[in-house]
Coordinates of C-alpha atoms in Angstrom, one line a residue:
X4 CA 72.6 201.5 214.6
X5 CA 71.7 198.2 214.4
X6 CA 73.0 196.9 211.6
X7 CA 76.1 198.7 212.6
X8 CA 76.2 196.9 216.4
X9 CA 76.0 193.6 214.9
X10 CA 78.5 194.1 211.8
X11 CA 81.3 195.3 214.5
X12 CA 80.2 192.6 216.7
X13 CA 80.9 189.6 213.5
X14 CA 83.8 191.1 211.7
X15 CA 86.1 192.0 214.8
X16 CA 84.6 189.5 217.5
X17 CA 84.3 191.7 220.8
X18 CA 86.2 190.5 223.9
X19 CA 83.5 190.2 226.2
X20 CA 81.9 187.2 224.1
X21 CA 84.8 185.8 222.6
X22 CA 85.8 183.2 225.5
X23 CA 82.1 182.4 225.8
X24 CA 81.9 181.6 221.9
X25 CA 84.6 179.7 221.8
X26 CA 83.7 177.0 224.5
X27 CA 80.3 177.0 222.7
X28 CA 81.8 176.7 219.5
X29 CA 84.2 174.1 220.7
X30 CA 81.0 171.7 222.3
X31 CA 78.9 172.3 218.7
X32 CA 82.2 170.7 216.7
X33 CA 82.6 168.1 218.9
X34 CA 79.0 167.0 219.0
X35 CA 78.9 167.6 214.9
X36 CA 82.0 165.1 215.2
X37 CA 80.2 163.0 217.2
X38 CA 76.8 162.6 214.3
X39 CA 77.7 163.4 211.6
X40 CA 78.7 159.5 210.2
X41 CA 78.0 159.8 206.5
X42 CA 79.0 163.4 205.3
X43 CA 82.7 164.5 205.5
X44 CA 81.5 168.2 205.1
X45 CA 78.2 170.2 205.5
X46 CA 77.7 173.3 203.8
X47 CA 75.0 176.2 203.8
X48 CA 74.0 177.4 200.3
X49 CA 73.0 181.0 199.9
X50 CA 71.1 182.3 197.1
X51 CA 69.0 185.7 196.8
X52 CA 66.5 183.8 195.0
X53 CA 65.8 179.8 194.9
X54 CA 63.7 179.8 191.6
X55 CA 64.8 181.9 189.2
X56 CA 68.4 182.7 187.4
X57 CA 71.5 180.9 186.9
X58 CA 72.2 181.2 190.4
X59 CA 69.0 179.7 191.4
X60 CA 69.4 176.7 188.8
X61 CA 73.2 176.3 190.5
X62 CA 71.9 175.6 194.0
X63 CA 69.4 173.2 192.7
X64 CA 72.5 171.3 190.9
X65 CA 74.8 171.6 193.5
X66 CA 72.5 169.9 196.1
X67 CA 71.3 167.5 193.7
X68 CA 74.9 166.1 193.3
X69 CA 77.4 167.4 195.7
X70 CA 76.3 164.0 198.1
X71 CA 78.4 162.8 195.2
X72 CA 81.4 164.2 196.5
X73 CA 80.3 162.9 200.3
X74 CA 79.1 166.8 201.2
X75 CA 75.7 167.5 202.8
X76 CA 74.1 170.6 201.1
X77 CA 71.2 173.0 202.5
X78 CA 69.6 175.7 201.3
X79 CA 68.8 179.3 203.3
X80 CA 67.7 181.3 200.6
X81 CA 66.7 185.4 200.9
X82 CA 63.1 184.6 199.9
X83 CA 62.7 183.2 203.1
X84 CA 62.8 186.5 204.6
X85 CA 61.5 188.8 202.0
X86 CA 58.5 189.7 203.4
X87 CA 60.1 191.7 206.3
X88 CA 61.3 195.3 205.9
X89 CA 64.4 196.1 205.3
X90 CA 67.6 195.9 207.7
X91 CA 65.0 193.6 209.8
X92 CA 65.0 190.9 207.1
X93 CA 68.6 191.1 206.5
X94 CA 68.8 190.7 210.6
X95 CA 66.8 187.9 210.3
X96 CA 68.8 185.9 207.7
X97 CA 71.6 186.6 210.2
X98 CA 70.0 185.0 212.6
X99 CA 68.7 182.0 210.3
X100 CA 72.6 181.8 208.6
X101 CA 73.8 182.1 212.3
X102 CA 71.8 178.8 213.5
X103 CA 72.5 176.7 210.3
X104 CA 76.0 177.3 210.6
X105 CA 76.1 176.2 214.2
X106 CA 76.1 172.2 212.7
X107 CA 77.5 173.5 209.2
X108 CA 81.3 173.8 208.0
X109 CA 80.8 176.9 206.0
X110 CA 78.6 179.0 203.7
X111 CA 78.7 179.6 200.0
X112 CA 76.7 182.6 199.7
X113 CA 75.5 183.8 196.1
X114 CA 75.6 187.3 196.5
X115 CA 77.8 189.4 198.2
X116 CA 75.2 191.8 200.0
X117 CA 71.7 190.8 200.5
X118 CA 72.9 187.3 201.8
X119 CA 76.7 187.6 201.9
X120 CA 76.9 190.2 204.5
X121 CA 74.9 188.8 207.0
X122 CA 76.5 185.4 206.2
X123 CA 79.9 187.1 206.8
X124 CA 78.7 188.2 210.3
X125 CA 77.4 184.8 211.0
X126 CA 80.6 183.4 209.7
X127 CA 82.7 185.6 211.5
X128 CA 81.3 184.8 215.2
X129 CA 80.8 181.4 214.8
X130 CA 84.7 180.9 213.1
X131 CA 83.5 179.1 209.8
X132 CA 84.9 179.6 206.5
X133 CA 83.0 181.6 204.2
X134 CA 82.8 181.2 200.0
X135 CA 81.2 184.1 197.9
X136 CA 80.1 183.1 194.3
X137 CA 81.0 186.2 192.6
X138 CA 78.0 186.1 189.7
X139 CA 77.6 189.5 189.1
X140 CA 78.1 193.3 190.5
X141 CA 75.1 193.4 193.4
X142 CA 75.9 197.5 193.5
X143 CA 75.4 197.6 189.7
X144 CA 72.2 195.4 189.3
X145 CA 70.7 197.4 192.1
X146 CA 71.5 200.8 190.3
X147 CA 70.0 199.7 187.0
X148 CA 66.6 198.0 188.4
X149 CA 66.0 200.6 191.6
X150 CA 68.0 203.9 190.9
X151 CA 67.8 204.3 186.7
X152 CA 71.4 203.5 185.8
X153 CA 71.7 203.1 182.2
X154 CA 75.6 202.9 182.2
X155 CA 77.1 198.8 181.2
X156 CA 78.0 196.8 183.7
X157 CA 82.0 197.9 182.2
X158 CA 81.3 201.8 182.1
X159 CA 79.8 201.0 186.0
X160 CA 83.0 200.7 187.2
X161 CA 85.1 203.4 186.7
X162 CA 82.4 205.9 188.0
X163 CA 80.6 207.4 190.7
X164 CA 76.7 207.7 191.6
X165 CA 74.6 208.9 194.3
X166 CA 75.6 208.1 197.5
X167 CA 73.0 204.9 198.2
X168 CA 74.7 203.4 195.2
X169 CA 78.3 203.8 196.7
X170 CA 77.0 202.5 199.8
X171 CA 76.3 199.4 198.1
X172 CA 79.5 199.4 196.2
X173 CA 81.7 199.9 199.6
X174 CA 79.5 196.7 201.5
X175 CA 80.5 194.5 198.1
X176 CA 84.3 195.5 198.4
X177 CA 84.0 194.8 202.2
X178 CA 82.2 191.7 201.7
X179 CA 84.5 190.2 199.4
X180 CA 87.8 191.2 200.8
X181 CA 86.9 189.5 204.0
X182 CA 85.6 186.2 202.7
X183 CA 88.1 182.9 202.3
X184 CA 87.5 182.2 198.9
X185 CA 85.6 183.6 195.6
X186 CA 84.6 181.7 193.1
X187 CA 83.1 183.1 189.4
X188 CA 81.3 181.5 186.7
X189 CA 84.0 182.8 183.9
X190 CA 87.2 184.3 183.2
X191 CA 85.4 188.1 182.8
X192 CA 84.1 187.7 186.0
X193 CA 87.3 186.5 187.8
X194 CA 89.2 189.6 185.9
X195 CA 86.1 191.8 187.4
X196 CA 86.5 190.3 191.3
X197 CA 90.1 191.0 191.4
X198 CA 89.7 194.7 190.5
X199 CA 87.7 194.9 193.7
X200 CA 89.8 192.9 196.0
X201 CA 93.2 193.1 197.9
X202 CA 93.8 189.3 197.7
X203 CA 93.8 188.6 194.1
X204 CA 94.8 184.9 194.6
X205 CA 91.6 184.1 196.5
X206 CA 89.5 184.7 193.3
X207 CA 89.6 181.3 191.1
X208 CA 87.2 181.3 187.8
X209 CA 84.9 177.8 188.0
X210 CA 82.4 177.6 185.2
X211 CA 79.2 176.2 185.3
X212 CA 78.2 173.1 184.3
X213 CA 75.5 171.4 183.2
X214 CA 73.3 168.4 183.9
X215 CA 72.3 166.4 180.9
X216 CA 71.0 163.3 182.7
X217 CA 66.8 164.4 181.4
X218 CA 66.1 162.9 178.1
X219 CA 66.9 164.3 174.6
X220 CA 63.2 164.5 173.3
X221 CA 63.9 166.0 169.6
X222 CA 62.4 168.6 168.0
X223 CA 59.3 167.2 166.4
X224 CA 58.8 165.0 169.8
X225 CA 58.9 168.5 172.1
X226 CA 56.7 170.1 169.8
X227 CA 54.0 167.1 170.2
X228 CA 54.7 167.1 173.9
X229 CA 53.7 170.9 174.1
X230 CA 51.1 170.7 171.3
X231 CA 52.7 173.1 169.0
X232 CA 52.0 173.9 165.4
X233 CA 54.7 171.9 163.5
X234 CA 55.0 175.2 161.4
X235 CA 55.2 177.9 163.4
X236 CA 58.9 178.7 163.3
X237 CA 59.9 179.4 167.4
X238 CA 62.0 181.9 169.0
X239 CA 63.1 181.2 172.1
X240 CA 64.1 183.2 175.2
X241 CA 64.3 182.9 179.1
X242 CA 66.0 184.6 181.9
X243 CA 64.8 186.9 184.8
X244 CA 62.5 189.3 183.4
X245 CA 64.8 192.4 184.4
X246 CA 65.9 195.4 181.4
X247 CA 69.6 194.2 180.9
X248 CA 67.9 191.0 179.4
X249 CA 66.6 192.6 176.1
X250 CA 63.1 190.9 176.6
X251 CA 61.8 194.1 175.1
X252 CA 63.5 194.2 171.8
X253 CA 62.7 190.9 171.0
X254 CA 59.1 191.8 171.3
X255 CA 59.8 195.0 169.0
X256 CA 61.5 193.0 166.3
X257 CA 58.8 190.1 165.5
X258 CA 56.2 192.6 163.9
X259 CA 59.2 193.4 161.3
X260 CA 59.7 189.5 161.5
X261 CA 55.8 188.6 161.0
X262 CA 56.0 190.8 157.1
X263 CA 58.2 188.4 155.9
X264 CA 57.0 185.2 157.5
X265 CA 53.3 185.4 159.3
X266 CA 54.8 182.0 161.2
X267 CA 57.4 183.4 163.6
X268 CA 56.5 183.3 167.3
X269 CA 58.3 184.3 170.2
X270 CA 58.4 182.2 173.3
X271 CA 59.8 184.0 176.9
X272 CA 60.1 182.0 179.8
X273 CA 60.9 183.2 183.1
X274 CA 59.5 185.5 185.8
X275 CA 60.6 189.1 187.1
X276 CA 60.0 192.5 187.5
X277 CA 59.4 193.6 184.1
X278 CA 56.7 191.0 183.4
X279 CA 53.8 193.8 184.0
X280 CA 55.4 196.1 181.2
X281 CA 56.2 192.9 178.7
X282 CA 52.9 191.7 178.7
X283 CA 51.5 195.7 178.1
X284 CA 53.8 195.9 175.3
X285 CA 52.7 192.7 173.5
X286 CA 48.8 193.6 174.0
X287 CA 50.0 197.5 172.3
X288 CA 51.3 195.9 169.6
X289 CA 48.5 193.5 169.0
X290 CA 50.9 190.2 169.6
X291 CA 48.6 188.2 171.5
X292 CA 49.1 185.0 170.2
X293 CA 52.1 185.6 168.6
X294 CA 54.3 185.8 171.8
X295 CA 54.1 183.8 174.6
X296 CA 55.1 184.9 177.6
X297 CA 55.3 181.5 180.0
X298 CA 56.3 182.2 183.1
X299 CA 58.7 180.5 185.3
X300 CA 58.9 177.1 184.4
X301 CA 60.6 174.1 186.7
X302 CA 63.8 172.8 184.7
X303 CA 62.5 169.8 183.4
X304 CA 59.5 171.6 181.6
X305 CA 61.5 174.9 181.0
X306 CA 63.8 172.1 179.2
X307 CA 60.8 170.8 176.3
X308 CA 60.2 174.3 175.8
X309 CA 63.7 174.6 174.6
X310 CA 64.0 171.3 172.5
X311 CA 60.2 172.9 170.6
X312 CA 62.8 175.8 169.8
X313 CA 63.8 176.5 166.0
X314 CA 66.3 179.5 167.6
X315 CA 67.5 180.4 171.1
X316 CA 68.0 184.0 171.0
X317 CA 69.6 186.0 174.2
X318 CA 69.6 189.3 174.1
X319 CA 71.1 190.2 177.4
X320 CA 73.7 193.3 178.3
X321 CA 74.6 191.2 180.8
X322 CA 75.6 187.8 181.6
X323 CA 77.8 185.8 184.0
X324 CA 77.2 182.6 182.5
X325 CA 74.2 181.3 180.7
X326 CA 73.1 177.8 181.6
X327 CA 70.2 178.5 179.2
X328 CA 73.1 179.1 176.5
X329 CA 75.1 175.8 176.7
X330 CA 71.4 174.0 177.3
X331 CA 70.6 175.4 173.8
X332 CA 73.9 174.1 172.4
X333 CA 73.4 170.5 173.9
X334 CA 70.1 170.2 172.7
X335 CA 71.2 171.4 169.1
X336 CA 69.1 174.5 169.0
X337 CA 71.1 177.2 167.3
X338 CA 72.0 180.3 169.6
X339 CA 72.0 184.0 168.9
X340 CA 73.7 186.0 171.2
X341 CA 75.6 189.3 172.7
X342 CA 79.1 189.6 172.3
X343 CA 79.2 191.1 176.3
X344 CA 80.6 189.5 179.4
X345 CA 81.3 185.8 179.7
X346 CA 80.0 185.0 176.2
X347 CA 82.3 185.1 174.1
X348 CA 84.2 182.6 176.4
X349 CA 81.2 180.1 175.7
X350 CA 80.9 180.7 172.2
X351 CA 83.2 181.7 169.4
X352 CA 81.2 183.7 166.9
X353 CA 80.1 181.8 163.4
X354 CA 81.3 179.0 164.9
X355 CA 79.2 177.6 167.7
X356 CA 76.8 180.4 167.5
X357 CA 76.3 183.8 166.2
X358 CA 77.5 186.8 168.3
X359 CA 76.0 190.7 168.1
X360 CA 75.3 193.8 169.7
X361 CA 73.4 194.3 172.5
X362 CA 70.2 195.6 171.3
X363 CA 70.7 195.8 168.2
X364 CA 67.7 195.2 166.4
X365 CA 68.9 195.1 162.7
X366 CA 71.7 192.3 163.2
X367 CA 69.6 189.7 165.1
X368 CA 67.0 189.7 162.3
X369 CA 69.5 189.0 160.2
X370 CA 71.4 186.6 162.0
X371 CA 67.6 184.8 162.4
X372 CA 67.3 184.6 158.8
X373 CA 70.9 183.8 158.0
X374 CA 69.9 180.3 160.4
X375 CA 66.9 179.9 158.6
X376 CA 68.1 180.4 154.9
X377 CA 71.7 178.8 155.4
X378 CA 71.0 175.2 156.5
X379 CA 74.7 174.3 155.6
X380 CA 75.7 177.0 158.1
X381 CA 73.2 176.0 160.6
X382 CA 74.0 172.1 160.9
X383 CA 78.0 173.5 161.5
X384 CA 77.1 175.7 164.1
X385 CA 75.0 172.8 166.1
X386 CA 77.8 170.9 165.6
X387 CA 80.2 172.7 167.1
X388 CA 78.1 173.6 169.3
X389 CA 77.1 170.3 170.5
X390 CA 80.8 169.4 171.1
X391 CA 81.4 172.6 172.8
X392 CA 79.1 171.9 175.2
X393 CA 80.7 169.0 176.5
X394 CA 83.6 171.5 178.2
X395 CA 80.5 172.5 180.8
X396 CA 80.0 169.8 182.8
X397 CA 78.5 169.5 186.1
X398 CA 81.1 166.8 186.9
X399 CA 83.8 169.1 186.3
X400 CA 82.1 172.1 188.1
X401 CA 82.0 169.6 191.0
X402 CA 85.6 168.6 190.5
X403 CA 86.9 172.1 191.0
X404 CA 85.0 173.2 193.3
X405 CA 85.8 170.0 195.4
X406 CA 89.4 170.8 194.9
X407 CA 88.6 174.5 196.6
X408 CA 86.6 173.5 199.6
X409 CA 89.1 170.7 200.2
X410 CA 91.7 173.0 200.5
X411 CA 90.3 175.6 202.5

């Protein structure tokens, strides 16, 4: 009932407050007017989470640089209120959104439930504009960690589940057809967004871009750094530690790995729910030692690990754009990964990396060894790569998305 009161109260603005909202809105602009000497726009940054993920790592850029473009950024993330129950904490991250937006222009929220309804409500009352970052489908992520999905993230949408499921499909449609703007990380995901939305000419495809102002340290100089063996030949992974990522194949395939060459290891950084039943699986299969599983890692460390890397291997069922990806290709570490999603957009298979199969055990090891045994065709694909790499800049993420809150 709650939840319902104040979702009816945001979206169509009852009468009774509407006159009283307005003269306060009216004194909270004119005072912003009044302070505000340096920034020509303020905006509230949303993320479900602030440490982990490509969303997580696109906040942290965006407030790094968008003072750039003259716009103040701040950050009300949903681990703030995590630690309250349900429908409470999403109350509460109304009333949080509903305060920063009170000296704010708008909100760009990252996901379109957990924080982009009660950032819609917020939005809605107070008059603001409102930006969704369109990343991935909430209602599908949701179904595949909490409800046992094992459908694609492609099959997910032409059919129907339980009812909670649908629930959480209806409040992403709603969410995003009543938003001024969504923006996604690739051309998949702008196809994906309009499918679920009235307004197809709100949905405009941005793609993440990079920031390459740390060092280039080298291979041999990242492996000193961390104090790795100079022989040990790495495989390298990160991501949220959820089942679409693949985390667990990767730890199947090195014993078939380790016959043919007792140097492989497997390096995993990142954090998540599956972390428990990874680190189970490499004690059942006697890895210890031979797979490191890091942890979450700030970018700047997260960043050496990479550069110690002989081979960046993703295998993810999902992805809407891999910073981890185009890091790898910068830093001239050769990539492995699924032909699914926004991928194939960033690379073009034997060319800047090597594409395959989601979980597919038998062409990864393959495509390892062809990297390893193929030198010719490695120092091709990192040079490709490299250049590739250059398309994802954070200046032109900036650019763009300048060009859309400019215009709104």
């Amino acid at each position: 009932m709650l939840l319902s009161f104040w979702l009816i109260l945001g979206i169509f603005r009852i009468d009774l407050f509407d006159k009283y909202w307005y003269n306060f809105i009216v004194f909270v602009k004119l005072k912003q007017a009044f302070i505000k000497q340096i920034a020509n726009m303020k905006i509230v940054i949303a993320p479900g989470a602030y440490k982990i993920g490509g969303p997580a790592t696109y906040t942290r850029l965006l407030v790094e640089y968008l003072p750039l473009k003259n716009i103040e950024a701040e950050i009300l993330s949903f681990d703030q209120v995590k630690e309250f129950p349900k429908i409470i904490r999403h109350f509460i991250f109304f009333v949080k959104m509903f305060i920063k937006l009170l000296s704010s222009d708008l909100v760009l929220a990252q996901d379109p439930v957990s924080v982009g309804l009660p950032s819609l409500v917020a939005a809605k009352i107070l008059r603001k504009k409102m930006i969704i970052r369109f990343v991935g489908d909430y209602a599908w992520e949701q179904s595949a960690q909490r409800f046992g999905v094992k459908d694609s993230i492609d099959v997910f949408q032409n059919n129907k589940y339980s009812f909670k499921i649908e629930f959480l499909r209806w409040i992403q449609v709603f969410v995003l057809n009543h938003v001024d703007k969504i923006i996604t990380p690739s051309i998949y995901f702008g196809e994906l967004a309009k499918k679920l939305v009235n307004n197809k000419d709100k949905v405009i495809a941005i793609y993440n871009g990079i920031d390459t102002s740390l060092p280039v340290l080298g291979h041999e100089e990242a492996r000193k750094k961390l104090g790795l063996n100079s022989e040990e030949i790495i495989l390298f992974s990160a991501g949220r530690l959820v089942s679409w990522k693949g985390f667990e194949l990767l730890i199947d395939l090195l014993p078939d790995l380790l016959k043919q060459n007792n140097r492989y290891r497997l390096m995993i950084v990142g954090d998540g729910p599956d972390m428990s039943k990874l680190r189970q699986k490499v004690m059942d299969l006697k890895l210890e030692g031979k797979v490191y599983l890091v942890g979450y890692l700030d970018r700047e460390d997260l960043l050496v690990n990479l550069q110690a890397a002989d081979i960046f291997v993703l295998n993810t069922g999902f992805e809407s754009f891999s910073f981890q990806v185009v890091e790898a290709m910068y830093y001239n570490i050769p990539v492995i990964t699924t032909n699914v999603c926004s991928l194939p957009e960033v690379i073009a298979n034997n060319k800047e990396g090597i594409l395959v199969d989601y979980n597919n055990k038998e062409q990864i090891r393959k495509a390892i060894e062809k990297f390893l045994v193929d030198t010719s065709f490695r120092q091709e694909i990192i040079k490709n790569a490299k250049k590739k790499s250059a398309y994802f800049s954070i200046k032109k993420t900036l650019d763009n998305l300048f060009e859309v809150l400019k215009n709104l």
